[in-house]
CSV table of C-alpha atoms and ligand atoms in Angstrom, one decimal:
chain,number,residue,atom,x,y,z
A,1,MET,CA,182.3,-103.9,37.1
A,2,ASP,CA,182.4,-107.3,34.6
A,3,LYS,CA,179.2,-109.1,35.2
A,4,ASN,CA,181.2,-112.7,35.3
A,5,ALA,CA,183.5,-111.3,38.1
A,6,LEU,CA,180.9,-110.0,40.2
A,7,TRP,CA,178.9,-113.1,40.0
A,8,SER,CA,181.9,-115.7,40.7
A,9,ASP,CA,182.5,-113.3,43.7
A,10,VAL,CA,178.9,-113.7,44.7
A,11,VAL,CA,178.8,-117.3,44.1
A,12,GLY,CA,181.9,-117.6,46.2
A,13,ASP,CA,180.3,-116.0,49.3
A,14,LEU,CA,177.1,-117.9,48.9
A,15,SER,CA,179.1,-121.2,49.3
A,16,LEU,CA,180.2,-120.0,52.4
A,17,GLY,CA,176.7,-120.0,53.9
A,18,LEU,CA,174.9,-122.4,51.8
A,19,PRO,CA,175.0,-126.2,52.0
A,20,VAL,CA,176.6,-127.7,49.4
A,21,HIS,CA,173.8,-129.5,47.8
A,22,ALA,CA,171.9,-126.0,47.7
A,23,VAL,CA,174.9,-124.4,45.6
A,24,ASN,CA,174.9,-127.4,43.4
A,25,THR,CA,171.2,-127.2,42.6
A,26,TRP,CA,170.0,-123.8,42.8
A,27,ILE,CA,173.3,-121.6,42.4
A,28,ASP,CA,175.5,-123.3,40.0
A,29,PRO,CA,172.9,-123.2,36.9
A,30,ILE,CA,172.5,-119.6,37.5
A,31,ARG,CA,174.3,-117.4,34.6
A,32,ALA,CA,175.1,-113.7,34.5
A,33,LYS,CA,173.4,-112.4,31.8
A,34,GLU,CA,173.7,-108.5,31.6
A,35,ILE,CA,175.1,-105.7,33.9
A,36,SER,CA,174.3,-102.1,34.2
A,37,ASN,CA,175.1,-99.4,37.0
A,38,LYS,CA,172.1,-100.7,39.1
A,39,LYS,CA,171.5,-104.4,38.6
A,40,ILE,CA,173.1,-107.5,37.1
A,41,VAL,CA,170.5,-109.8,35.1
A,42,LEU,CA,170.5,-113.4,36.4
A,43,GLU,CA,169.5,-116.0,33.9
A,44,VAL,CA,168.0,-119.6,35.4
A,45,PRO,CA,167.1,-122.4,33.1
A,46,ASN,CA,163.5,-122.7,33.6
A,47,GLN,CA,160.2,-121.3,35.4
A,48,PHE,CA,160.1,-123.7,37.8
A,49,PHE,CA,163.8,-122.8,38.7
A,50,LEU,CA,162.7,-119.1,38.9
A,51,GLU,CA,159.8,-119.5,41.1
A,52,TRP,CA,162.1,-121.7,43.3
A,53,VAL,CA,165.2,-119.4,43.6
A,54,ASP,CA,162.4,-116.5,44.0
A,55,SER,CA,160.8,-118.0,47.3
A,56,HIS,CA,163.9,-119.6,48.9
A,57,TYR,CA,166.8,-117.9,47.8
A,58,LYS,CA,166.6,-114.9,46.3
A,59,LYS,CA,167.0,-112.6,49.6
A,60,THR,CA,170.0,-114.1,50.0
A,61,ILE,CA,171.6,-113.6,46.8
A,62,ASN,CA,170.2,-110.2,46.8
A,63,ALA,CA,172.3,-109.4,50.0
A,64,SER,CA,175.3,-110.8,48.7
A,65,VAL,CA,175.1,-109.0,45.6
A,66,LYS,CA,174.4,-105.7,47.5
A,67,LYS,CA,177.6,-106.8,50.2
A,68,ILE,CA,180.0,-107.2,47.2
A,69,SER,CA,178.8,-104.3,44.8
A,70,LYS,CA,179.1,-102.1,47.9
A,71,ASN,CA,175.4,-101.5,47.7
A,72,LYS,CA,175.3,-100.3,44.3
A,73,ILE,CA,173.8,-103.4,42.3
A,74,SER,CA,170.8,-105.5,42.9
A,75,ALA,CA,169.8,-108.6,41.2
A,76,GLN,CA,167.1,-109.6,38.8
A,77,PHE,CA,166.2,-113.0,37.7
A,78,ILE,CA,164.8,-114.3,34.2
A,79,VAL,CA,164.0,-117.4,32.4
A,80,GLY,CA,166.6,-118.4,29.9
A,81,ARG,CA,164.0,-118.9,27.0
A,82,THR,CA,162.7,-115.1,27.3
A,83,ALA,CA,166.3,-113.8,26.8
A,84,ASP,CA,165.3,-112.0,23.7
A,85,ASP,CA,162.5,-110.4,25.4
A,86,LEU,CA,164.9,-109.0,28.0
A,87,GLU,CA,167.2,-108.0,25.6
A,88,ARG,CA,164.6,-105.7,24.0
A,89,LYS,CA,163.4,-104.2,27.2
A,90,THR,CA,166.8,-103.4,28.6
A,91,ILE,CA,167.5,-101.8,25.3
A,92,LYS,CA,164.2,-99.8,25.2
A,93,ASN,CA,164.8,-98.6,28.9
A,94,GLU,CA,168.2,-97.0,27.8
A,95,ASN,CA,166.4,-95.3,24.8
A,96,GLN,CA,168.2,-96.9,22.2
A,97,GLU,CA,165.3,-96.9,19.8
A,98,GLU,CA,167.3,-97.2,16.9
A,99,LYS,CA,169.2,-100.2,17.8
A,100,ARG,CA,166.2,-102.0,19.2
A,101,LYS,CA,164.6,-101.8,15.6
A,102,THR,CA,167.2,-103.7,14.0
A,103,LEU,CA,167.4,-106.1,17.0
A,104,ILE,CA,164.0,-107.3,17.1
A,105,LYS,CA,164.0,-110.6,15.3
A,106,LYS,CA,160.9,-112.5,15.3
A,107,PRO,CA,160.8,-114.5,18.7
A,108,SER,CA,160.9,-118.2,18.5
A,109,PRO,CA,157.4,-119.7,18.6
A,110,THR,CA,158.4,-123.0,19.9
A,111,ASN,CA,159.8,-124.1,23.6
A,112,LYS,CA,163.3,-124.8,22.5
A,113,GLU,CA,163.6,-127.5,25.1
A,114,TYR,CA,160.9,-129.5,23.1
A,115,VAL,CA,163.5,-131.6,21.0
A,116,PHE,CA,162.9,-135.1,19.4
A,117,ASP,CA,166.7,-136.0,21.0
A,118,CYS,CA,165.1,-135.6,24.8
A,119,PHE,CA,161.8,-137.1,23.6
A,120,VAL,CA,162.1,-141.1,24.7
A,121,GLU,CA,160.9,-143.4,22.1
A,122,GLY,CA,158.8,-146.4,23.4
A,123,SER,CA,156.3,-148.6,21.6
A,124,ASN,CA,153.6,-146.2,22.8
A,125,ASN,CA,154.7,-143.4,21.0
A,126,GLN,CA,157.2,-144.8,18.2
A,127,PHE,CA,154.7,-144.4,15.3
A,128,ALA,CA,153.7,-140.6,16.7
A,129,LYS,CA,157.5,-139.7,16.6
A,130,THR,CA,158.5,-141.1,13.4
A,131,ALA,CA,155.8,-139.5,11.5
A,132,SER,CA,156.5,-136.2,13.6
A,133,GLN,CA,160.1,-136.7,12.6
A,134,ALA,CA,159.1,-137.3,9.0
A,135,VAL,CA,156.9,-134.1,8.7
A,136,ALA,CA,159.8,-131.9,10.2
A,137,SER,CA,162.3,-133.2,7.8
A,138,GLU,CA,160.1,-132.3,4.7
A,139,PRO,CA,157.2,-130.1,5.8
A,140,GLY,CA,154.6,-130.3,3.1
A,141,LYS,CA,156.3,-132.6,1.0
A,142,GLN,CA,155.1,-135.9,2.9
A,143,SER,CA,152.0,-137.1,2.1
A,144,PHE,CA,151.1,-136.9,5.8
A,145,ASN,CA,148.9,-133.6,5.6
A,146,PRO,CA,147.7,-133.0,8.1
A,147,LEU,CA,149.3,-134.9,10.6
A,148,ILE,CA,147.3,-135.5,13.7
A,149,ILE,CA,148.4,-136.4,17.0
A,150,TYR,CA,146.1,-137.7,19.7
A,151,GLY,CA,146.5,-138.9,22.9
A,152,GLY,CA,145.7,-138.5,26.5
A,153,VAL,CA,146.8,-135.7,29.1
A,154,GLY,CA,150.6,-135.2,29.7
A,155,LEU,CA,151.9,-138.1,27.1
A,156,GLY,CA,154.0,-135.8,25.2
A,157,LYS,CA,151.6,-134.1,22.4
A,158,THR,CA,152.8,-130.7,23.1
A,159,HIS,CA,156.4,-131.8,23.6
A,160,LEU,CA,156.1,-133.7,19.8
A,161,ILE,CA,154.3,-130.7,18.2
A,162,HIS,CA,157.1,-128.1,19.5
A,163,ALA,CA,159.5,-130.6,18.5
A,164,ILE,CA,158.5,-130.7,14.9
A,165,GLY,CA,158.7,-126.7,14.6
A,166,ASN,CA,162.3,-126.9,16.3
A,167,GLU,CA,163.7,-129.3,13.8
A,168,ALA,CA,162.1,-127.9,10.8
A,169,LEU,CA,163.5,-124.6,11.8
A,170,LYS,CA,166.9,-125.9,12.4
A,171,ARG,CA,167.2,-127.4,8.8
A,172,ASP,CA,165.7,-124.1,7.5
A,173,PRO,CA,165.8,-121.0,9.8
A,174,THR,CA,163.8,-119.1,7.0
A,175,LEU,CA,160.6,-120.9,7.1
A,176,ASN,CA,157.6,-119.1,8.6
A,177,VAL,CA,156.6,-121.6,11.6
A,178,VAL,CA,153.4,-120.4,13.3
A,179,LEU,CA,152.6,-122.3,16.4
A,180,ALA,CA,149.5,-121.5,18.6
A,181,THR,CA,147.2,-123.3,20.7
A,182,SER,CA,143.5,-123.6,19.7
A,183,GLU,CA,142.6,-121.1,22.6
A,184,LYS,CA,145.4,-118.6,21.3
A,185,PHE,CA,144.1,-119.0,17.7
A,186,THR,CA,140.4,-118.2,18.9
A,187,LEU,CA,141.7,-115.5,21.1
A,188,ASP,CA,143.7,-113.9,18.4
A,189,PHE,CA,140.4,-114.2,16.0
A,190,VAL,CA,138.3,-112.7,18.4
A,191,ASN,CA,140.4,-109.8,18.8
A,192,GLY,CA,141.0,-109.3,15.1
A,193,LEU,CA,137.0,-108.9,15.2
A,194,ARG,CA,137.2,-106.5,18.0
A,195,LYS,CA,140.1,-104.3,16.5
A,196,ASN,CA,138.7,-104.6,13.1
A,197,LYS,CA,142.0,-106.5,12.3
A,198,THR,CA,140.5,-109.6,11.0
A,199,ILE,CA,142.8,-109.2,8.0
A,200,GLU,CA,146.1,-109.2,9.8
A,201,PHE,CA,144.6,-112.3,11.7
A,202,ALA,CA,144.0,-114.1,8.3
A,203,LYS,CA,147.5,-113.1,7.0
A,204,HIS,CA,149.6,-114.2,10.1
A,205,TYR,CA,147.9,-117.7,10.1
A,206,ARG,CA,147.8,-118.1,6.1
A,207,LYS,CA,151.2,-116.9,5.3
A,208,ALA,CA,152.4,-120.1,7.5
A,209,ASP,CA,154.8,-122.4,6.0
A,210,LEU,CA,154.3,-124.8,8.8
A,211,LEU,CA,151.3,-124.4,11.1
A,212,LEU,CA,151.2,-126.2,14.3
A,213,VAL,CA,147.8,-126.2,16.6
A,214,ASP,CA,147.8,-127.7,19.6
A,215,ASP,CA,144.9,-129.1,21.6
A,216,ILE,CA,142.4,-128.5,19.0
A,217,GLN,CA,139.7,-130.2,20.8
A,218,PHE,CA,138.9,-126.8,22.5
A,219,PHE,CA,137.8,-125.4,19.0
A,220,SER,CA,134.5,-127.8,19.8
A,221,GLY,CA,131.4,-125.7,20.0
A,222,LYS,CA,133.0,-122.6,18.6
A,223,GLU,CA,131.4,-122.3,15.2
A,224,GLN,CA,133.1,-119.1,13.9
A,225,THR,CA,136.7,-119.9,15.0
A,226,GLN,CA,136.2,-123.2,13.0
A,227,GLU,CA,135.2,-121.2,10.2
A,228,GLN,CA,138.1,-119.5,10.0
A,229,PHE,CA,140.5,-122.7,11.1
A,230,PHE,CA,138.7,-123.9,7.9
A,231,HIS,CA,139.5,-121.6,5.8
A,232,THR,CA,143.1,-121.0,6.7
A,233,PHE,CA,143.3,-125.0,6.6
A,234,ASN,CA,142.3,-125.0,3.2
A,235,GLU,CA,144.3,-122.2,1.8
A,236,LEU,CA,147.7,-123.8,3.7
A,237,TYR,CA,146.5,-127.5,2.4
A,238,GLN,CA,146.1,-126.3,-1.3
A,239,SER,CA,149.5,-124.7,-1.4
A,240,GLN,CA,151.0,-127.7,0.2
A,241,LYS,CA,151.9,-126.1,3.4
A,242,GLN,CA,152.2,-128.4,6.4
A,243,ILE,CA,149.7,-128.4,9.1
A,244,VAL,CA,150.1,-130.4,12.4
A,245,LEU,CA,147.7,-130.8,15.0
A,246,THR,CA,147.2,-132.2,18.4
A,247,ALA,CA,143.9,-133.5,20.1
A,248,ASP,CA,143.1,-135.2,23.3
A,249,ARG,CA,141.1,-137.7,21.4
A,250,TYR,CA,140.5,-139.2,18.1
A,251,PRO,CA,139.1,-136.3,15.6
A,252,SER,CA,135.7,-138.3,15.0
A,253,GLU,CA,135.3,-138.5,18.7
A,254,MET,CA,135.4,-134.7,19.2
A,255,LYS,CA,132.1,-133.3,19.8
A,256,GLY,CA,130.9,-130.0,18.1
A,257,LEU,CA,133.6,-130.1,15.3
A,258,GLN,CA,131.9,-129.6,11.9
A,259,ASP,CA,131.9,-132.4,9.6
A,260,ARG,CA,133.6,-130.7,6.6
A,261,LEU,CA,136.5,-130.0,9.1
A,262,LEU,CA,136.3,-133.5,10.1
A,263,SER,CA,136.4,-134.8,6.4
A,264,ARG,CA,139.5,-132.4,6.1
A,265,PHE,CA,141.4,-134.3,8.7
A,266,GLN,CA,140.6,-137.6,7.3
A,267,SER,CA,143.1,-136.7,4.1
A,268,GLY,CA,145.9,-136.8,6.3
A,269,LEU,CA,147.5,-139.2,9.0
A,270,VAL,CA,146.4,-139.7,12.3
A,271,VAL,CA,148.6,-141.0,15.0
A,272,ASP,CA,148.0,-141.7,18.7
A,273,ILE,CA,150.4,-141.7,21.6
A,274,GLN,CA,149.3,-144.3,24.3
A,275,PRO,CA,150.4,-144.3,28.2
A,276,PRO,CA,153.5,-145.5,28.8
A,277,ASP,CA,154.2,-149.3,29.9
A,278,TYR,CA,156.7,-150.0,32.6
A,279,GLU,CA,159.9,-149.9,30.6
A,280,VAL,CA,159.2,-146.7,29.0
A,281,ARG,CA,158.6,-145.3,32.3
A,282,VAL,CA,161.8,-146.4,33.7
A,283,ALA,CA,163.7,-145.0,30.9
A,284,ILE,CA,162.0,-141.5,31.3
A,285,LEU,CA,162.6,-141.2,34.7
A,286,MET,CA,166.2,-142.1,34.2
A,287,GLU,CA,166.3,-139.3,31.2
A,288,LYS,CA,164.8,-136.7,33.4
A,289,ALA,CA,167.0,-137.7,36.5
A,290,GLU,CA,169.6,-136.9,34.3
A,291,GLN,CA,168.3,-133.6,32.7
A,292,ASN,CA,167.9,-132.3,36.3
A,293,GLY,CA,171.4,-133.6,37.3
A,294,ILE,CA,170.3,-135.9,40.2
A,295,ASP,CA,171.6,-139.1,40.6
A,296,LEU,CA,168.6,-141.4,41.3
A,297,PRO,CA,169.3,-145.0,42.3
A,298,TYR,CA,167.7,-147.6,40.2
A,299,GLU,CA,165.3,-149.2,42.8
A,300,ILE,CA,164.1,-145.4,43.3
A,301,ILE,CA,163.3,-145.0,39.7
A,302,GLU,CA,161.5,-148.6,39.8
A,303,PHE,CA,159.6,-147.7,42.4
A,304,ILE,CA,158.3,-144.5,41.2
A,305,ALA,CA,157.6,-146.2,37.8
A,306,THR,CA,155.7,-148.7,39.6
A,307,HIS,CA,153.5,-146.3,41.2
A,308,ILE,CA,153.1,-143.4,38.7
A,309,LYS,CA,151.9,-144.7,36.0
A,310,SER,CA,149.1,-142.5,34.6
A,311,ASN,CA,151.1,-139.9,32.6
A,312,ILE,CA,154.6,-138.4,32.0
A,313,ARG,CA,153.9,-135.1,33.5
A,314,ASP,CA,153.3,-136.7,36.7
A,315,LEU,CA,156.6,-138.4,36.4
A,316,GLU,CA,158.5,-135.6,35.9
A,317,GLY,CA,156.5,-133.4,38.6
A,318,THR,CA,157.8,-136.5,41.0
A,319,ILE,CA,161.3,-136.2,40.0
A,320,ILE,CA,161.1,-132.3,40.4
A,321,ARG,CA,159.6,-132.5,43.5
A,322,ILE,CA,161.9,-135.2,45.2
A,323,LEU,CA,164.6,-132.8,44.2
A,324,ALA,CA,162.9,-129.9,45.6
A,325,LYS,CA,162.1,-131.5,49.0
A,326,SER,CA,165.9,-132.8,49.1
A,327,SER,CA,167.2,-129.5,48.7
A,328,LEU,CA,164.7,-127.7,50.9
A,329,MET,CA,164.8,-130.1,54.2
A,330,ASN,CA,168.6,-130.7,53.6
A,331,ARG,CA,167.8,-134.5,52.9
A,332,ASP,CA,169.8,-137.2,50.8
A,333,ILE,CA,167.7,-138.4,48.1
A,334,ASP,CA,167.0,-142.0,49.5
A,335,PHE,CA,163.9,-144.5,49.6
A,336,SER,CA,162.2,-142.8,52.3
A,337,LEU,CA,162.3,-139.6,50.6
A,338,ALA,CA,160.9,-141.2,47.0
A,339,LYS,CA,158.3,-143.1,49.2
A,340,GLU,CA,156.9,-140.0,50.8
A,341,VAL,CA,156.5,-138.2,47.6
A,342,VAL,CA,155.2,-140.6,45.5
A,343,LYS,CA,152.5,-141.0,48.7
A,344,GLU,CA,151.9,-137.2,48.7
A,345,ARG,CA,151.4,-137.3,44.9
A,346,ALA,CA,149.5,-140.1,44.8
A,347,GLY,CA,147.3,-138.9,48.0
A,348,ASN,CA,145.9,-136.1,45.6
A,349,LYS,CA,144.8,-136.9,42.4
A,350,LEU,CA,147.1,-139.8,40.8
A,351,ASP,CA,145.7,-143.2,40.3
A,352,LEU,CA,147.9,-145.4,42.3
A,353,GLY,CA,146.0,-148.6,41.8
A,354,LEU,CA,147.2,-151.3,43.4
A,355,SER,CA,150.2,-151.1,45.2
A,356,SER,CA,152.6,-153.1,47.6
A,357,GLU,CA,150.9,-150.6,50.3
A,358,SER,CA,147.6,-151.8,49.7
A,359,ILE,CA,148.9,-155.5,49.4
A,360,ILE,CA,150.4,-155.5,52.4
A,361,ASN,CA,147.4,-153.5,54.4
A,362,GLN,CA,145.2,-156.4,52.9
A,363,VAL,CA,147.3,-159.4,53.9
A,364,SER,CA,148.0,-157.7,57.5
A,365,ASP,CA,144.4,-157.7,58.0
A,366,VAL,CA,143.6,-160.8,57.0
A,367,PHE,CA,146.6,-162.6,59.0
A,368,GLY,CA,146.1,-160.2,62.0
A,369,VAL,CA,149.8,-159.4,61.8
A,370,ALA,CA,150.6,-155.5,62.3
A,371,HIS,CA,152.1,-153.9,58.8
A,372,LYS,CA,155.1,-152.8,60.6
A,373,ASP,CA,155.8,-156.4,61.3
A,374,ILE,CA,155.4,-157.6,57.8
A,375,VAL,CA,158.2,-155.2,56.9
A,376,GLY,CA,160.0,-155.7,59.8
A,377,LYS,CA,162.7,-158.0,60.7
A,378,SER,CA,160.8,-160.8,63.0
A,379,ARG,CA,161.3,-164.4,62.1
A,380,ARG,CA,158.3,-165.4,63.7
A,381,MET,CA,156.6,-168.2,61.9
A,382,GLU,CA,153.0,-166.5,61.4
A,383,ILE,CA,154.9,-163.0,60.3
A,384,VAL,CA,157.1,-164.9,58.2
A,385,GLN,CA,154.2,-166.2,56.4
A,386,ALA,CA,152.4,-163.3,56.2
A,387,ARG,CA,155.2,-161.6,54.6
A,388,GLN,CA,155.6,-164.5,52.1
A,389,VAL,CA,152.4,-164.2,51.0
A,390,ALA,CA,152.8,-160.6,50.6
A,391,MET,CA,155.7,-160.9,48.4
A,392,TYR,CA,153.8,-163.7,46.4
A,393,LEU,CA,150.9,-161.2,45.8
A,394,CYS,CA,152.9,-158.3,44.9
A,395,ARG,CA,154.8,-160.4,42.3
A,396,ASN,CA,151.7,-162.0,40.7
A,397,LEU,CA,149.4,-158.6,41.0
A,398,LEU,CA,151.9,-155.7,40.4
A,399,ASP,CA,153.7,-154.8,37.4
A,400,THR,CA,157.2,-154.5,39.1
A,401,SER,CA,160.5,-155.8,39.8
A,402,LEU,CA,161.9,-158.2,42.3
A,403,SER,CA,164.3,-155.7,43.6
A,404,SER,CA,161.5,-153.2,43.9
A,405,ILE,CA,159.2,-155.7,45.9
A,406,GLY,CA,162.3,-156.2,48.1
A,407,VAL,CA,162.6,-152.4,48.4
A,408,SER,CA,159.0,-152.4,49.5
A,409,PHE,CA,159.8,-154.9,52.4
A,410,GLY,CA,162.2,-152.8,54.6
A,411,GLY,CA,164.8,-152.9,51.6
A,412,ARG,CA,165.3,-156.9,51.4
A,413,ASP,CA,167.4,-158.4,48.6
A,414,HIS,CA,165.9,-159.5,45.4
A,415,THR,CA,166.8,-163.3,46.1
A,416,THR,CA,164.6,-163.0,49.4
A,417,VAL,CA,161.9,-162.1,47.3
A,418,ILE,CA,162.5,-165.1,45.2
A,419,HIS,CA,162.6,-167.6,48.0
A,420,ALA,CA,159.2,-166.2,49.4
A,421,ILE,CA,157.6,-166.4,46.1
A,422,LYS,CA,159.1,-170.1,45.5
A,423,THR,CA,158.0,-171.2,48.9
A,424,ILE,CA,154.3,-170.1,48.5
A,425,GLU,CA,154.0,-171.5,45.3
A,426,GLN,CA,155.2,-174.8,46.6
A,427,LYS,CA,153.0,-174.6,49.7
A,428,GLY,CA,149.8,-173.2,48.4
A,429,PRO,CA,148.5,-176.3,46.6
A,430,LYS,CA,149.2,-178.7,49.4
A,431,ASN,CA,147.6,-176.4,52.0
A,432,PRO,CA,144.1,-175.8,51.2
A,433,SER,CA,143.6,-173.4,53.9
A,434,LEU,CA,146.5,-171.2,53.0
A,435,ASP,CA,145.4,-171.6,49.3
A,436,LYS,CA,141.8,-170.3,50.2
A,437,THR,CA,143.1,-167.3,52.3
A,438,ILE,CA,145.2,-166.1,49.3
A,439,LYS,CA,142.3,-166.5,47.1
A,440,SER,CA,140.3,-164.4,49.6
A,441,ILE,CA,142.8,-161.7,49.9
A,442,GLU,CA,143.4,-161.4,45.8
A,443,GLU,CA,139.4,-161.2,45.7
A,444,LYS,CA,139.3,-158.0,47.9
A,445,LEU,CA,142.4,-156.6,46.1
A,446,SER,CA,140.4,-156.8,43.0
A,447,PHE,CA,138.0,-154.2,43.9
A,448,ILE,CA,140.8,-151.8,44.8
A,449,SER,CA,142.2,-152.3,41.4
A,450,SER,CA,139.1,-152.1,39.7
B,1,ADP,P1,150.6,-133.6,26.4
B,1,ADP,O1,150.8,-132.2,25.7
B,1,ADP,O2,150.2,-134.6,25.8
B,1,ADP,O3,149.3,-133.3,27.5
B,1,ADP,P2,153.2,-132.8,27.1
B,1,ADP,O4,153.9,-133.0,25.7
B,1,ADP,O5,153.0,-131.4,27.7
B,1,ADP,O6,151.8,-133.7,27.2
B,1,ADP,O7,154.3,-133.7,28.1
B,1,ADP,C1,154.1,-133.5,29.7
B,1,ADP,C2,155.8,-133.8,29.8
B,1,ADP,O8,156.0,-134.8,29.8
B,1,ADP,C3,156.4,-132.5,29.2
B,1,ADP,O9,157.4,-132.2,30.2
B,1,ADP,C4,157.2,-133.5,28.2
B,1,ADP,O10,158.5,-133.1,27.9
B,1,ADP,C5,157.2,-134.9,28.9
B,1,ADP,N1,157.5,-135.7,28.0
B,1,ADP,C6,156.1,-136.5,27.5
B,1,ADP,N2,156.6,-137.4,26.8
B,1,ADP,C7,157.8,-137.8,27.1
B,1,ADP,C8,159.0,-138.7,26.0
B,1,ADP,N3,158.7,-139.8,25.2
B,1,ADP,N4,160.3,-138.3,26.7
B,1,ADP,C9,160.5,-137.6,27.3
B,1,ADP,N5,159.7,-136.6,28.0
B,1,ADP,C10,158.2,-136.6,27.6
B,2,MG,MG1,149.7,-130.5,25.7
């Protein structure tokens, strides 16, 4: 049976039983990769997808495959990136040793999804991106050797170092790109020692045309590994091979790195990636929403960008979680769902800092007006005043837009927010008691945000 014919029958069958959004999100992206007498191999786009399908749809899909193939075939899932590995395994199973030998090509050392094209550029990372592109276009030829990219967690270092590898390979597929985390380098070294294969270890790393080592802070305190790395570095450097390293802090701030290694690093270029500012966060959310095929309304994007600030991995995680929740619980992607997810994520480890929630809570305490009334519809004078003060404070204290403030107040329009702010700006100076109250709330809030 033809793999595509079988799979398209299965999709037809699944569409009868599953909600449309589940089919769009979780079934359509699956591709039939291989078929044998016993199984059909289905390829999914990434690891997250695989886990999700495995826990939610695998049984249903398998049942449908069995039904349509009259119990002959069962389904197996793989992540697209490991397609090469699978190809090798299947062939091995079929005992085609000869063919296997010719098919084994060197597996790509890089994650193919991390390319420059989908790396959103902003003032926080522009220099790092430009330097990376320069190095990728002419490895070893620039005076940026080594190039060291440093910055906090989840800001895109790994993405950039893989993008360098991908771009360099695209330009020259014969280039020997060696990419490793510092942990992998250490592990390879230790294994080399154990198995008396240090020469092979040295060869593997020293014959690189482009050596990429991610997260070198983990070298700290590992004297022998540093020793090895030092020699590798020197050899490559002297033969003008390009070296790119990433770290979570500025090299000289890394404790436990030998001085001679640090002084080698100084011969190159050190670039930083800073946390993204509001505009960059919005741009990244838009890009990630598009990549994941979801249509996020702009207010929701603004809302997430306002509250999730620490890093890009968290922004991405938020989008994926919204997508997962909507699909699992069969809910529309709307503001209340986004708010729930942001709250959930903020509850654990995220630095929410000041938010419209905390501002409304303080105003509610001080004015003695319930939180739900502040965001509700009431036109009672004392409630309207509390609401206006809260909007005014949101505008002054949060790095957010008028329409996103409106959304936090029960979905009001941005013109209502402008009106509230103007009212308080005019009333405040004329009304010392109101002015004092506002100042006291600001003071309390400054504790939350510090
Ligand atoms: P780090 O290595 O600095 O901890 P990563 O490179 O792993 O961070 O980035 C975390 C996630 O955020 C990755 O999925 C990456 O693709 C994404 N990411 C980081 N920076 C950007 C950016 N500027 N544009 C698009 N995606 C980004
Ligand atoms: Mg990383």
